[in-house]
DNA sequence: CTGAAAGCGCTTACAG
DNA sequence: CTGAAAGCGCTTACAG
């Protein structure tokens, strides 16, 4: 209905019979203007349908946006980051801090073309797992604070990660202590590509796990096994994307003697549970399973899944605080925790 | 390391030995500048660590932000909207369209003080269920497009909703057709407050359900019952927040003869399933349950839950398209669908 | 407390 | 294709 041009501060000032700066002060520094004048201005604004200083113009003068930008990992879009259950937890952690400080949360896929980190209107960025440190360049050039997740980015960049090696160690040691000696490992395949099988006896490099954080998990597994006199090189590894349902089948095919499966992803762990049941195996009597990361599904699966709590929500909270605190560089390493549920027990055939 | 002031377009122009407008054109209208000059500018920019025109200043000239704002219902914060499973689905729908058009998604709690709709830097708003139409005023005054969810806001405002009456009707008719005659209804309590019990025989107004959309569900229930010669006034109603675990207990206490429970929320339906099992009742043999809205949990519950698909994700997609299409006002009414699973069967004691 | 003026960094007709 | 100039809407010293 109202298609006249947007009223500006000057219109309001004229209508109220004051100068532009007075009108500006009435909105932005009310204490500097006496109540009587303030009301005249407010009245004029109301009549003109003027909401207050244009946020865009305000921004140009001293650019606080009141929003934090989340850059999802890799090629992920907005929808991907909402759908991934572990990332969803991380986002919830960030969101809690947003609510504490009254900031908006904006999800910014790392687009090459328009948009992306180079132009997003936010006060800082949380990079949710980066491929190369250079992905953060636009943030640095814009002089915007940022933090990198799940990797140590050196002494000049804030980072938050969980001790994945420790997580892997806790998972494997738990099984070792229960008496297991025969294992299978479900490793993480990041990005695209078919499921890969790494047979035992063949030496395996870091490519047997996806990212650095996955390689750390593997290292943790290896340590715990080694303490028990076992060599991880003798353990069959299936490396798959966590949503690959066939991978669980391949795992059980390739490690028929295993009494325990170590999985780097919680959804993979649940898939193994399902596949074991399908084969008529009883978990944990015939097979123990440990996942990685804690999401509600882990507690609800049948049987409930023993897993490593990767502290996703806490990572989110911590990263957000680093941005909003605007303090010095911080490098945080969170400690994971083993959550023992019903999917692990001593081996019966051992 | 680099604490010199941010380089501006003018710095780049000087360094490249061209005028400011040429430098601007090199970035924003490259076709207007010959390649040779463009490269000079690009080189100067690179050396200065200049990323391209400052998004904030650009914004002031012709304000396209490339982002869509979601305003969660009522008092919800960012974290609440991420955690609510049905709203999460809706957000995912919006996110899919964001990815299609390359826009960012920003979640904007409706804050009274700073931030909020009045100042958020977005190109349009999706109001996720509003208490009063006046909550949309700031969006209108800013001349930003917006759409209202779950309510018809009249001919001048775009809206997207699902036919809740039809949803209620489908749910109740399904039970009636199975032969049920004794019902209990779990109604929705929006906002705060204790669980309320509405005994049968007492006439009940719209306050027996939360929002208009809930009242429509109730109307749908009533219609289907009426077609079967039953009066909804004879049905006990428990009105509770969907995350209230005690409500399911109260429902079964208050409607001991019911062979079927109609629930306005999917989580409530699942809670009834759990409570029934706790009491040693077998679902659906002793009791049938129908929920409202479809989330992954509904298929995974034991037994899986018959429910009405409220099309949350599709609502999100549609609302986002209305914003990005920038077309005329649209008022969309989506049709719900009944998903029959294992929580409903003919009554055994009937 | 008020008002005239400069400037935030950029874009866009306009004249060359 | 280039350059000088005005202006997007606001804020902020500065002098009154």
XYZ file of C-alpha atoms (C1' of nucleotides) in Angstrom:
732
model
C 0.000 0.000 0.000
C 2.775 2.398 0.945
C 4.937 2.764 -2.131
C 6.423 6.145 -1.394
C 10.195 6.103 -1.058
C 11.574 4.935 2.256
C 11.685 7.809 4.710
C 15.180 8.761 5.786
C 16.576 10.281 8.893
C 16.547 13.650 7.167
C 12.815 13.386 6.487
C 12.213 12.661 10.122
C 14.422 15.558 11.191
C 12.582 17.970 8.924
C 9.198 16.789 10.071
C 10.262 17.087 13.690
C 11.801 20.471 13.032
C 15.287 19.519 14.216
C 18.647 19.031 12.571
C 19.738 15.778 11.146
C 22.321 15.178 13.813
C 19.805 15.728 16.522
C 17.517 13.217 14.951
C 20.416 10.795 14.684
C 21.294 11.317 18.312
C 17.692 10.829 19.340
C 17.968 7.284 18.015
C 21.569 6.316 18.600
C 22.532 8.336 21.670
C 19.249 9.133 23.366
C 20.970 10.366 26.540
C 22.392 13.286 24.602
C 18.970 14.611 23.608
C 16.418 15.941 26.047
C 13.247 13.923 26.392
C 11.015 16.596 24.941
C 12.945 16.668 21.679
C 13.308 12.927 21.649
C 9.552 12.617 21.700
C 9.078 15.065 18.883
C 11.457 12.960 16.817
C 9.804 9.696 17.820
C 6.424 11.092 16.849
C 7.647 12.240 13.463
C 9.256 8.850 12.892
C 6.089 7.031 13.777
C 4.020 9.144 11.424
C 6.432 8.541 8.587
C 6.745 4.838 9.288
C 10.435 5.292 9.978
C 11.830 2.329 11.875
C 15.111 3.757 12.995
C 18.471 4.282 11.344
C 18.898 2.134 8.276
C 21.007 -0.827 9.362
C 22.837 -0.799 6.069
C 23.970 2.793 6.382
C 24.764 2.361 10.028
C 26.900 -0.556 9.098
C 29.007 1.509 6.775
C 29.919 3.910 9.523
C 31.058 1.389 12.142
C 30.426 -2.080 11.021
C 28.992 -4.232 13.763
C 26.543 -6.672 12.229
C 25.480 -8.630 15.285
C 25.797 -11.973 13.575
C 28.216 -14.854 13.453
C 28.969 -16.808 10.296
C 29.337 -20.564 10.162
C 31.196 -21.920 7.163
C 30.324 -25.610 6.799
C 33.008 -28.126 5.861
C 34.101 -28.727 2.301
C 31.439 -28.588 -0.338
C 28.558 -28.753 2.083
C 25.574 -26.548 1.468
C 23.265 -25.084 4.069
C 20.984 -28.097 3.932
C 23.856 -30.545 4.396
C 25.016 -28.857 7.546
C 21.533 -28.936 8.991
C 21.074 -32.600 8.145
C 24.330 -34.069 9.415
C 23.512 -35.121 12.959
C 26.921 -34.426 14.471
C 27.241 -31.076 12.747
C 23.742 -30.273 13.888
C 24.922 -30.717 17.465
C 27.838 -28.445 16.821
C 25.511 -25.816 15.381
C 23.291 -26.081 18.433
C 26.291 -25.296 20.604
C 27.049 -22.211 18.556
C 23.383 -21.270 18.691
C 23.300 -21.370 22.472
C 26.014 -18.751 22.657
C 24.266 -16.680 19.988
C 21.216 -16.619 22.224
C 23.316 -15.627 25.222
C 24.755 -12.609 23.472
C 21.753 -11.844 21.277
C 23.401 -12.476 17.929
C 22.039 -13.981 14.757
C 23.474 -17.130 13.272
C 24.187 -17.248 9.569
C 25.185 -20.311 7.621
C 27.524 -19.490 4.772
C 28.530 -22.236 2.374
C 32.001 -21.598 1.012
C 30.939 -20.554 -2.455
C 33.439 -19.652 -5.102
C 31.207 -17.214 -6.929
C 28.996 -14.690 -5.220
C 28.474 -14.740 -1.516
C 30.784 -16.791 0.613
C 33.250 -15.622 3.187
C 34.405 -12.692 1.084
C 31.109 -10.841 1.240
C 29.006 -12.285 4.034
C 27.667 -9.716 6.476
C 28.854 -11.080 9.798
C 31.200 -10.126 12.614
C 33.306 -13.257 12.493
C 33.542 -16.774 11.129
C 33.672 -20.293 12.432
C 35.210 -22.542 9.833
C 33.821 -25.985 10.331
C 36.710 -28.116 9.191
C 38.770 -26.698 6.359
C 40.614 -28.463 3.568
C 43.377 -25.922 3.287
C 44.256 -23.085 5.559
C 43.967 -20.843 2.534
C 40.193 -21.176 2.742
C 40.376 -18.762 5.638
C 42.232 -16.075 3.673
C 39.176 -13.955 2.865
C 38.363 -13.765 6.557
C 41.873 -12.644 7.385
C 41.908 -10.050 4.627
C 38.619 -8.674 5.880
C 40.233 -8.368 9.336
C 37.371 -10.412 10.751
C 38.013 -12.759 13.659
C 37.684 -16.434 12.897
C 38.283 -19.845 14.389
C 39.054 -23.122 12.728
C 37.464 -26.369 13.898
C 38.961 -29.838 14.176
C 42.495 -28.894 13.292
C 45.398 -27.075 14.826
C 46.030 -24.130 12.550
C 49.216 -22.936 14.210
C 49.904 -20.273 16.824
C 48.423 -17.349 14.888
C 44.931 -18.761 14.376
C 42.324 -19.720 16.930
C 41.241 -23.323 16.783
C 38.998 -25.719 18.664
C 39.292 -29.451 18.377
C 38.830 -32.597 20.337
C 41.651 -34.964 21.131
C 40.705 -37.573 18.570
C 43.703 -39.735 19.333
C 42.590 -39.959 22.927
C 39.072 -40.775 21.759
C 40.320 -43.633 19.642
C 42.506 -44.817 22.474
C 39.631 -44.837 24.965
C 37.408 -46.769 22.565
C 39.983 -49.425 21.792
C 41.252 -49.748 25.356
C 37.709 -50.325 26.561
C 37.418 -53.309 24.211
C 40.860 -54.595 25.069
C 40.038 -54.479 28.753
C 36.893 -56.465 28.102
C 39.159 -59.145 26.666
C 38.772 -58.661 22.933
C 41.669 -59.676 20.672
C 40.072 -59.804 17.234
C 38.995 -56.482 15.760
C 37.588 -54.818 12.718
C 37.824 -51.104 12.036
C 35.361 -48.962 10.141
C 37.276 -45.948 9.002
C 36.072 -42.644 7.621
C 36.060 -41.851 3.930
C 35.718 -38.100 3.481
C 34.477 -36.704 0.236
C 33.335 -38.913 -2.581
C 34.459 -42.322 -3.741
C 33.640 -45.988 -3.284
C 34.100 -47.914 -0.075
C 37.676 -49.134 0.326
C 38.953 -52.277 1.935
C 42.374 -52.390 3.566
C 43.247 -56.042 4.211
C 45.306 -57.036 7.240
C 49.013 -57.618 6.884
C 49.479 -54.820 4.411
C 51.113 -51.714 5.880
C 48.748 -48.780 5.715
C 49.509 -45.104 5.674
C 47.377 -42.185 6.725
C 45.220 -42.642 3.627
C 43.482 -45.480 5.444
C 41.577 -42.752 7.293
C 40.007 -39.596 5.951
C 41.175 -36.382 7.515
C 43.820 -35.648 10.075
C 41.272 -36.054 12.817
C 40.437 -39.548 11.537
C 44.082 -40.478 11.322
C 44.372 -39.495 14.958
C 41.573 -41.855 15.850
C 43.459 -44.592 14.055
C 46.584 -43.722 15.985
C 44.616 -43.969 19.208
C 43.275 -47.368 18.240
C 46.811 -48.496 17.397
C 48.169 -47.379 20.746
C 45.604 -49.214 22.794
C 46.027 -52.349 20.702
C 49.752 -52.095 20.986
C 49.550 -51.919 24.760
C 47.745 -55.246 24.568
C 50.467 -56.693 22.380
C 48.395 -56.410 19.209
C 49.376 -54.856 15.900
C 46.823 -52.694 14.122
C 48.349 -53.866 10.844
C 46.624 -57.196 11.476
C 43.197 -55.565 11.692
C 41.022 -55.397 8.576
C 39.832 -51.887 7.832
C 36.784 -50.885 5.817
C 36.868 -47.238 4.883
C 33.498 -45.781 3.926
C 31.292 -42.779 4.044
C 29.214 -42.857 7.197
C 25.940 -43.061 5.312
C 27.009 -46.028 3.219
C 24.765 -48.866 4.337
C 26.720 -51.499 2.443
C 29.876 -50.752 4.363
C 28.587 -52.523 7.472
C 27.952 -55.606 5.406
C 31.436 -55.495 3.967
C 32.900 -55.020 7.416
C 31.291 -58.165 8.780
C 32.181 -60.096 5.635
C 35.802 -59.082 5.791
C 36.278 -59.591 9.511
C 34.269 -62.730 10.248
C 36.428 -63.598 13.262
C 36.234 -60.169 14.843
C 34.575 -60.019 18.222
C 34.642 -56.237 18.281
C 34.228 -53.435 15.747
C 35.706 -49.979 16.184
C 33.843 -47.393 14.162
C 34.949 -43.821 13.510
C 31.393 -42.610 13.011
C 28.345 -43.069 15.143
C 26.029 -43.776 12.221
C 28.410 -46.440 10.991
C 28.341 -48.012 14.416
C 24.562 -48.118 14.326
C 24.674 -49.594 10.832
C 26.907 -52.397 12.136
C 24.417 -53.031 14.927
C 21.644 -53.359 12.367
C 23.664 -55.577 10.070
C 24.667 -57.854 12.927
C 21.043 -58.294 13.904
C 20.134 -58.999 10.309
C 22.642 -61.849 10.374
C 21.223 -63.224 13.555
C 24.208 -62.232 15.661
C 23.499 -60.997 19.122
C 25.148 -57.759 20.225
C 27.016 -57.587 22.518
C 27.194 -61.369 23.073
C 28.581 -62.243 19.642
C 29.945 -58.864 18.722
C 30.852 -55.626 20.511
C 30.617 -52.293 18.736
C 31.980 -48.864 19.665
C 31.082 -45.723 17.724
C 32.552 -42.260 17.615
C 30.599 -39.124 18.500
C 27.501 -38.826 20.566
C 24.083 -38.070 19.116
C 20.630 -38.944 20.457
C 20.391 -41.877 18.041
C 23.248 -43.621 19.847
C 21.236 -43.936 23.049
C 18.129 -45.016 21.162
C 19.607 -47.721 18.986
C 19.023 -51.381 19.804
C 21.098 -52.155 21.718
C 22.201 -48.703 22.779
C 25.620 -47.869 21.382
C 28.817 -47.504 23.359
C 30.495 -44.502 21.819
C 33.052 -41.748 22.264
C 31.559 -38.374 23.057
C 33.318 -36.007 20.652
C 31.849 -32.977 22.439
C 30.342 -31.468 19.311
C 28.047 -29.038 21.116
C 30.796 -27.948 23.459
C 33.081 -27.334 20.508
C 30.420 -25.071 19.062
C 29.956 -23.158 22.291
C 33.671 -22.679 22.699
C 34.223 -21.505 19.140
C 31.394 -19.004 19.376
C 32.754 -17.638 22.632
C 36.160 -17.135 21.078
C 34.573 -14.982 18.385
C 32.350 -12.967 20.694
C 35.000 -12.475 23.369
C 37.215 -10.841 20.761
C 40.229 -11.749 22.876
C 43.647 -13.105 21.925
C 44.244 -16.213 19.848
C 43.093 -19.381 21.618
C 43.893 -22.973 20.781
C 41.542 -25.306 22.560
C 41.841 -29.058 22.809
C 38.826 -30.754 24.356
C 39.014 -34.168 25.939
C 36.622 -36.819 24.655
C 34.796 -39.148 26.975
C 33.793 -42.764 26.549
C 30.099 -43.452 27.036
C 29.643 -47.115 27.844
C 26.236 -48.468 26.870
C 24.917 -51.870 25.897
C 26.770 -52.642 22.683
C 29.958 -53.810 24.375
C 30.691 -56.806 26.583
C 33.407 -59.445 27.014
C 33.716 -61.727 23.994
C 31.897 -64.999 24.367
C 33.864 -66.958 21.813
C 37.192 -65.499 22.984
C 50.427 -9.529 11.180
C 48.897 -6.967 8.840
C 47.588 -4.135 10.946
C 47.686 -1.387 8.371
C 44.284 0.086 7.631
C 42.096 -1.870 5.250
C 42.961 -0.964 1.696
C 40.122 0.745 -0.150
C 39.139 0.887 -3.744
C 40.884 4.238 -4.002
C 44.152 2.720 -2.801
C 43.899 0.062 -5.448
C 43.075 2.626 -8.125
C 46.075 4.766 -7.202
C 48.420 1.810 -7.112
C 47.139 0.642 -10.477
C 47.333 4.139 -11.874
C 43.664 4.396 -12.830
C 40.691 6.377 -11.619
C 38.458 5.186 -8.876
C 35.557 4.529 -11.172
C 37.685 2.417 -13.434
C 38.806 0.356 -10.507
C 35.202 -0.017 -9.417
C 34.185 -1.084 -12.890
C 37.029 -3.563 -13.051
C 35.403 -5.396 -10.149
C 31.695 -4.818 -10.608
C 31.338 -4.470 -14.384
C 34.401 -6.209 -15.813
C 32.993 -6.148 -19.361
C 33.274 -2.372 -19.396
C 37.037 -2.403 -18.775
C 39.563 -3.792 -21.214
C 41.451 -6.860 -20.056
C 44.796 -5.127 -19.896
C 43.533 -2.537 -17.415
C 41.569 -5.131 -15.523
C 44.758 -7.053 -14.919
C 46.613 -4.015 -13.703
C 43.841 -3.479 -11.182
C 43.749 -7.124 -10.167
C 47.495 -7.075 -9.622
C 47.357 -3.962 -7.485
C 44.511 -5.458 -5.470
C 46.425 -8.657 -4.874
C 49.479 -6.792 -3.675
C 47.438 -4.714 -1.288
C 45.456 -7.674 -0.023
C 42.274 -6.078 -1.318
C 39.492 -8.626 -1.574
C 37.053 -6.720 -3.717
C 34.524 -4.004 -3.005
C 33.594 -3.829 0.648
C 30.283 -5.658 0.992
C 29.096 -3.131 3.530
C 29.605 -0.152 1.268
C 28.232 -1.992 -1.722
C 25.180 -2.723 0.318
C 24.507 0.916 0.949
C 24.389 1.678 -2.754
C 21.992 -1.057 -3.816
C 21.145 -3.292 -0.998
C 21.177 -6.926 -2.026
C 22.482 -9.015 0.837
C 22.162 -12.500 -0.591
C 20.661 -13.936 2.537
C 17.264 -14.930 3.822
C 16.143 -14.412 7.400
C 14.179 -16.941 9.397
C 12.327 -15.585 12.395
C 11.542 -18.491 14.716
C 8.170 -18.675 16.462
C 7.403 -16.793 19.644
C 10.180 -16.515 22.146
C 12.353 -19.161 20.548
C 16.058 -18.534 20.347
C 18.404 -19.805 17.689
C 19.121 -22.963 19.663
C 15.438 -23.735 20.150
C 14.741 -23.601 16.454
C 17.613 -25.941 15.731
C 16.515 -28.410 18.384
C 12.823 -28.676 17.647
C 12.610 -31.642 15.286
C 9.696 -30.398 13.207
C 11.113 -26.913 12.896
C 14.413 -28.454 11.975
C 12.712 -30.100 9.021
C 11.199 -26.816 8.006
C 14.624 -25.166 8.190
C 16.055 -27.924 6.021
C 13.461 -27.136 3.392
C 14.407 -23.469 3.431
C 18.070 -24.463 3.312
C 17.599 -26.516 0.168
C 16.312 -23.498 -1.685
C 19.130 -21.372 -0.263
C 21.569 -23.822 -1.785
C 19.748 -23.706 -5.115
C 20.022 -19.952 -5.374
C 23.316 -19.584 -3.525
C 21.996 -17.601 -0.587
C 22.967 -17.676 3.060
C 20.502 -18.601 5.756
C 20.295 -16.470 8.859
C 18.326 -17.281 11.961
C 16.967 -14.184 13.651
C 15.211 -14.526 16.977
C 12.586 -11.846 17.344
C 14.421 -9.752 19.890
C 12.938 -6.628 21.329
C 16.232 -4.894 21.930
C 19.080 -4.873 19.470
C 19.042 -7.049 16.412
C 15.807 -8.625 15.364
C 13.796 -7.997 12.261
C 14.319 -4.256 12.350
C 18.041 -4.423 11.707
C 18.913 -7.855 10.361
C 20.894 -7.808 7.140
C 18.827 -10.016 4.885
C 16.786 -9.733 1.700
C 13.564 -11.027 3.152
C 11.981 -12.801 6.080
C 10.155 -16.008 6.774
C 8.139 -15.644 9.941
C 7.796 -19.035 11.462
C 4.450 -18.755 13.163
C 3.593 -15.355 14.577
C 1.552 -14.409 17.596
C 0.255 -11.169 16.172
C 0.423 -9.861 12.677
C 2.039 -6.789 14.113
C 5.224 -8.793 14.605
C 5.747 -8.441 10.878
C 5.524 -4.633 10.918
C 9.285 -4.003 10.893
C 9.616 -6.120 7.779
C 6.872 -4.186 6.040
C 8.316 -0.837 7.025
C 11.688 -1.902 5.693
C 9.954 -2.765 2.401
C 11.437 -6.245 2.616
C 9.448 -9.198 1.288
C 8.232 -11.641 3.880
C 6.008 -14.642 4.285
C 4.091 -15.867 7.286
C 3.926 -19.547 8.183
C 1.026 -21.590 9.538
C -1.568 -18.862 9.328
C -3.537 -17.043 6.715
C -2.539 -13.429 7.043
C -5.035 -12.016 4.591
C -4.818 -11.114 0.932
C -1.956 -8.610 1.252
C 0.572 -10.925 2.871
C 2.137 -14.079 1.543
C 1.528 -17.128 3.657
C 2.233 -20.839 3.599
C 0.369 -23.300 5.718
C -0.857 -26.819 5.752
C -4.518 -27.720 5.960
C -4.487 -28.707 9.600
C -8.206 -29.371 9.675
C -7.781 -31.879 6.907
C -4.867 -33.423 8.775
C -6.950 -33.860 11.888
C -9.794 -35.240 9.832
C -7.587 -37.820 8.122
C -6.132 -38.956 11.426
C -9.496 -39.376 13.127
C -11.237 -40.900 10.123
C -8.505 -43.518 9.883
C -9.240 -44.595 13.445
C -12.980 -44.467 12.960
C -12.681 -46.660 9.895
C -10.685 -49.167 11.893
C -13.691 -49.374 14.201
C -12.621 -47.235 17.143
C -15.329 -45.536 19.193
C -13.502 -44.559 22.381
C -10.901 -41.833 22.014
C -8.512 -39.666 23.913
C -6.997 -36.493 22.527
C -3.610 -35.038 23.341
C -3.843 -31.391 22.479
C -1.121 -28.800 22.093
C -0.272 -26.315 24.799
C 1.730 -23.487 23.278
C 3.882 -21.321 25.451
C 4.307 -22.001 29.125
C 1.989 -23.389 31.721
C 1.020 -26.663 33.358
C -0.654 -29.533 31.582
C -4.411 -29.043 31.394
C -7.142 -31.620 31.512
C -10.453 -31.036 29.742
C -12.923 -33.652 30.995
C -15.605 -35.033 28.692
C -19.091 -33.614 28.807
C -17.926 -30.077 29.368
C -18.226 -27.851 26.335
C -14.828 -26.638 25.251
C -13.858 -23.613 23.252
C -10.830 -22.965 21.135
C -8.704 -22.656 24.254
C -8.665 -26.449 24.426
C -6.030 -26.279 21.697
C -3.045 -23.985 21.396
C -2.892 -21.923 18.251
C -5.241 -21.540 15.385
C -3.530 -24.378 13.587
C -4.159 -26.638 16.600
C -7.763 -25.585 16.788
C -8.085 -26.614 13.168
C -6.772 -30.048 14.006
C -9.407 -30.276 16.705
C -12.063 -29.252 14.213
C -10.844 -31.987 11.870
C -11.031 -34.568 14.641
C -14.531 -33.379 15.463
C -15.696 -33.697 11.888
C -14.519 -37.252 11.456
C -15.993 -38.271 14.792
C -19.224 -36.583 13.946
C -19.457 -38.503 10.693
C -19.303 -41.625 12.828
C -22.051 -40.346 15.078
C -19.675 -39.415 17.872
C -19.386 -36.120 19.719
C -15.958 -34.742 20.440
C -17.379 -33.214 23.598
C -17.385 -36.745 25.029
C -13.697 -37.202 24.446
C -11.263 -36.430 27.274
C -8.552 -33.998 26.225
C -5.149 -33.561 27.797
C -3.470 -30.373 26.696
C 0.276 -30.304 27.179
C 3.535 -29.133 25.791
C 4.920 -31.761 23.452
C 8.019 -32.368 25.555
C 6.032 -32.972 28.729
C 6.618 -36.628 29.552
C 3.975 -36.709 32.279
C 1.248 -35.775 29.862
C 1.192 -39.238 28.312
C 0.683 -40.722 31.756
C -2.155 -38.340 32.454
C -3.735 -39.141 29.110
C -3.871 -42.857 29.812
C -5.082 -42.245 33.351
C -7.874 -39.972 32.229
C -9.028 -42.078 29.285
C -8.716 -45.639 30.547
C -11.407 -46.872 28.186
C -9.958 -45.279 25.082
C -8.865 -47.660 22.381
C -7.282 -44.884 20.349
C -5.330 -41.712 21.088
C -5.179 -38.749 18.728
C -2.127 -36.631 19.320
C -1.441 -33.189 17.872
C 2.316 -33.615 18.105
C 4.530 -36.419 16.940
C 6.665 -36.444 20.092
C 3.550 -36.694 22.196
C 2.444 -39.662 20.136
C 5.768 -41.363 20.760
C 5.491 -40.572 24.461
C 2.117 -42.310 24.529
C 3.667 -45.330 22.833
C 6.322 -45.477 25.539
C 3.866 -44.992 28.360
C 1.582 -47.713 26.990
C 4.478 -50.137 26.870
C 5.453 -49.177 30.392
C 1.975 -50.190 31.493
C 2.197 -53.489 29.725
C -0.300 -52.531 27.023
C 0.408 -53.743 23.558
C 0.223 -51.201 20.734
C -1.698 -51.465 18.466
C -3.553 -54.417 19.935
C -4.721 -52.675 23.109
C -4.327 -49.124 21.944
C -3.963 -47.302 18.651
C -2.035 -44.018 18.429
C -1.863 -41.391 15.667
C 0.575 -38.488 15.796
C 0.817 -35.256 13.895
C 3.809 -34.278 11.783
C 6.415 -36.508 10.277
C 9.979 -36.697 11.560
C 12.485 -39.560 11.329
C 11.734 -40.558 14.904
C 8.189 -41.516 13.935
C 9.396 -44.302 11.657
C 11.936 -45.473 14.212
C 9.721 -45.682 17.266
C 8.517 -49.034 18.563
C 6.080 -49.678 17.078
C 6.478 -47.216 14.240
C 3.996 -44.384 14.528
C 1.061 -43.721 12.253
C 1.087 -39.979 11.768
C -0.023 -37.067 9.632
C 2.693 -35.675 7.408
C 2.503 -31.927 7.983
C 4.899 -31.265 5.094
C 7.313 -29.210 7.148
C 10.179 -29.379 4.658
C 7.912 -28.571 1.757
C 6.536 -25.590 3.631
C 10.097 -24.361 4.035
C 10.906 -24.815 0.374
C 7.774 -23.036 -0.690
C 8.257 -20.097 1.640
C 11.840 -19.625 0.519
C 10.810 -19.695 -3.115
C 8.199 -17.028 -2.498
C 10.920 -14.769 -1.116
C 13.479 -15.446 -3.823
C 10.994 -15.296 -6.688
C 10.059 -11.779 -5.623
C 6.722 -12.211 -7.333
C 3.225 -11.217 -6.256
C 1.603 -12.160 -2.971
C 0.992 -15.908 -2.693
C -1.201 -17.752 -0.240
C -0.359 -21.429 -0.252
C -2.311 -24.170 1.428
C -0.577 -27.549 1.403
C -2.450 -30.785 1.818
C -1.339 -33.123 4.592
C -1.060 -36.838 4.092
C -1.709 -39.709 6.452
C 1.202 -42.104 6.874
C -0.105 -45.398 8.174
C 2.448 -47.386 10.137
C 2.253 -49.954 12.910
C 0.703 -48.022 15.780
C -2.875 -48.350 14.538
C -5.140 -51.368 14.151
C -8.765 -52.306 14.813
C -9.654 -52.270 18.504
C -9.524 -55.675 20.156
C -11.765 -54.885 23.060
C -14.240 -52.938 20.915
C 21.790 20.660 23.713
C 21.927 22.016 18.516
C 23.517 22.550 13.464
C 26.651 22.778 9.475
C 30.053 19.822 7.483
C 32.951 15.997 6.457
C 33.296 11.315 5.570
C 32.315 5.817 5.897
C 33.613 2.975 0.708
C 31.425 2.421 -3.018
C 28.615 3.083 -7.683
C 26.745 5.482 -11.399
C 25.231 8.668 -14.761
C 27.712 12.206 -17.215
C 30.897 14.527 -20.078
C 35.133 13.742 -22.346
C 37.163 3.277 -22.320
C 38.294 7.014 -18.617
C 37.753 10.663 -14.786
C 35.576 14.222 -11.944
C 31.500 14.566 -9.181
C 27.389 13.531 -6.732
C 25.160 10.688 -3.607
C 23.548 6.012 -1.001
C 21.871 7.124 4.736
C 24.039 7.685 8.462
C 27.416 9.308 12.442
C 30.581 12.173 14.637
C 33.779 15.555 16.048
C 33.455 20.499 16.041
C 32.011 25.077 16.866
C 28.212 27.484 18.670
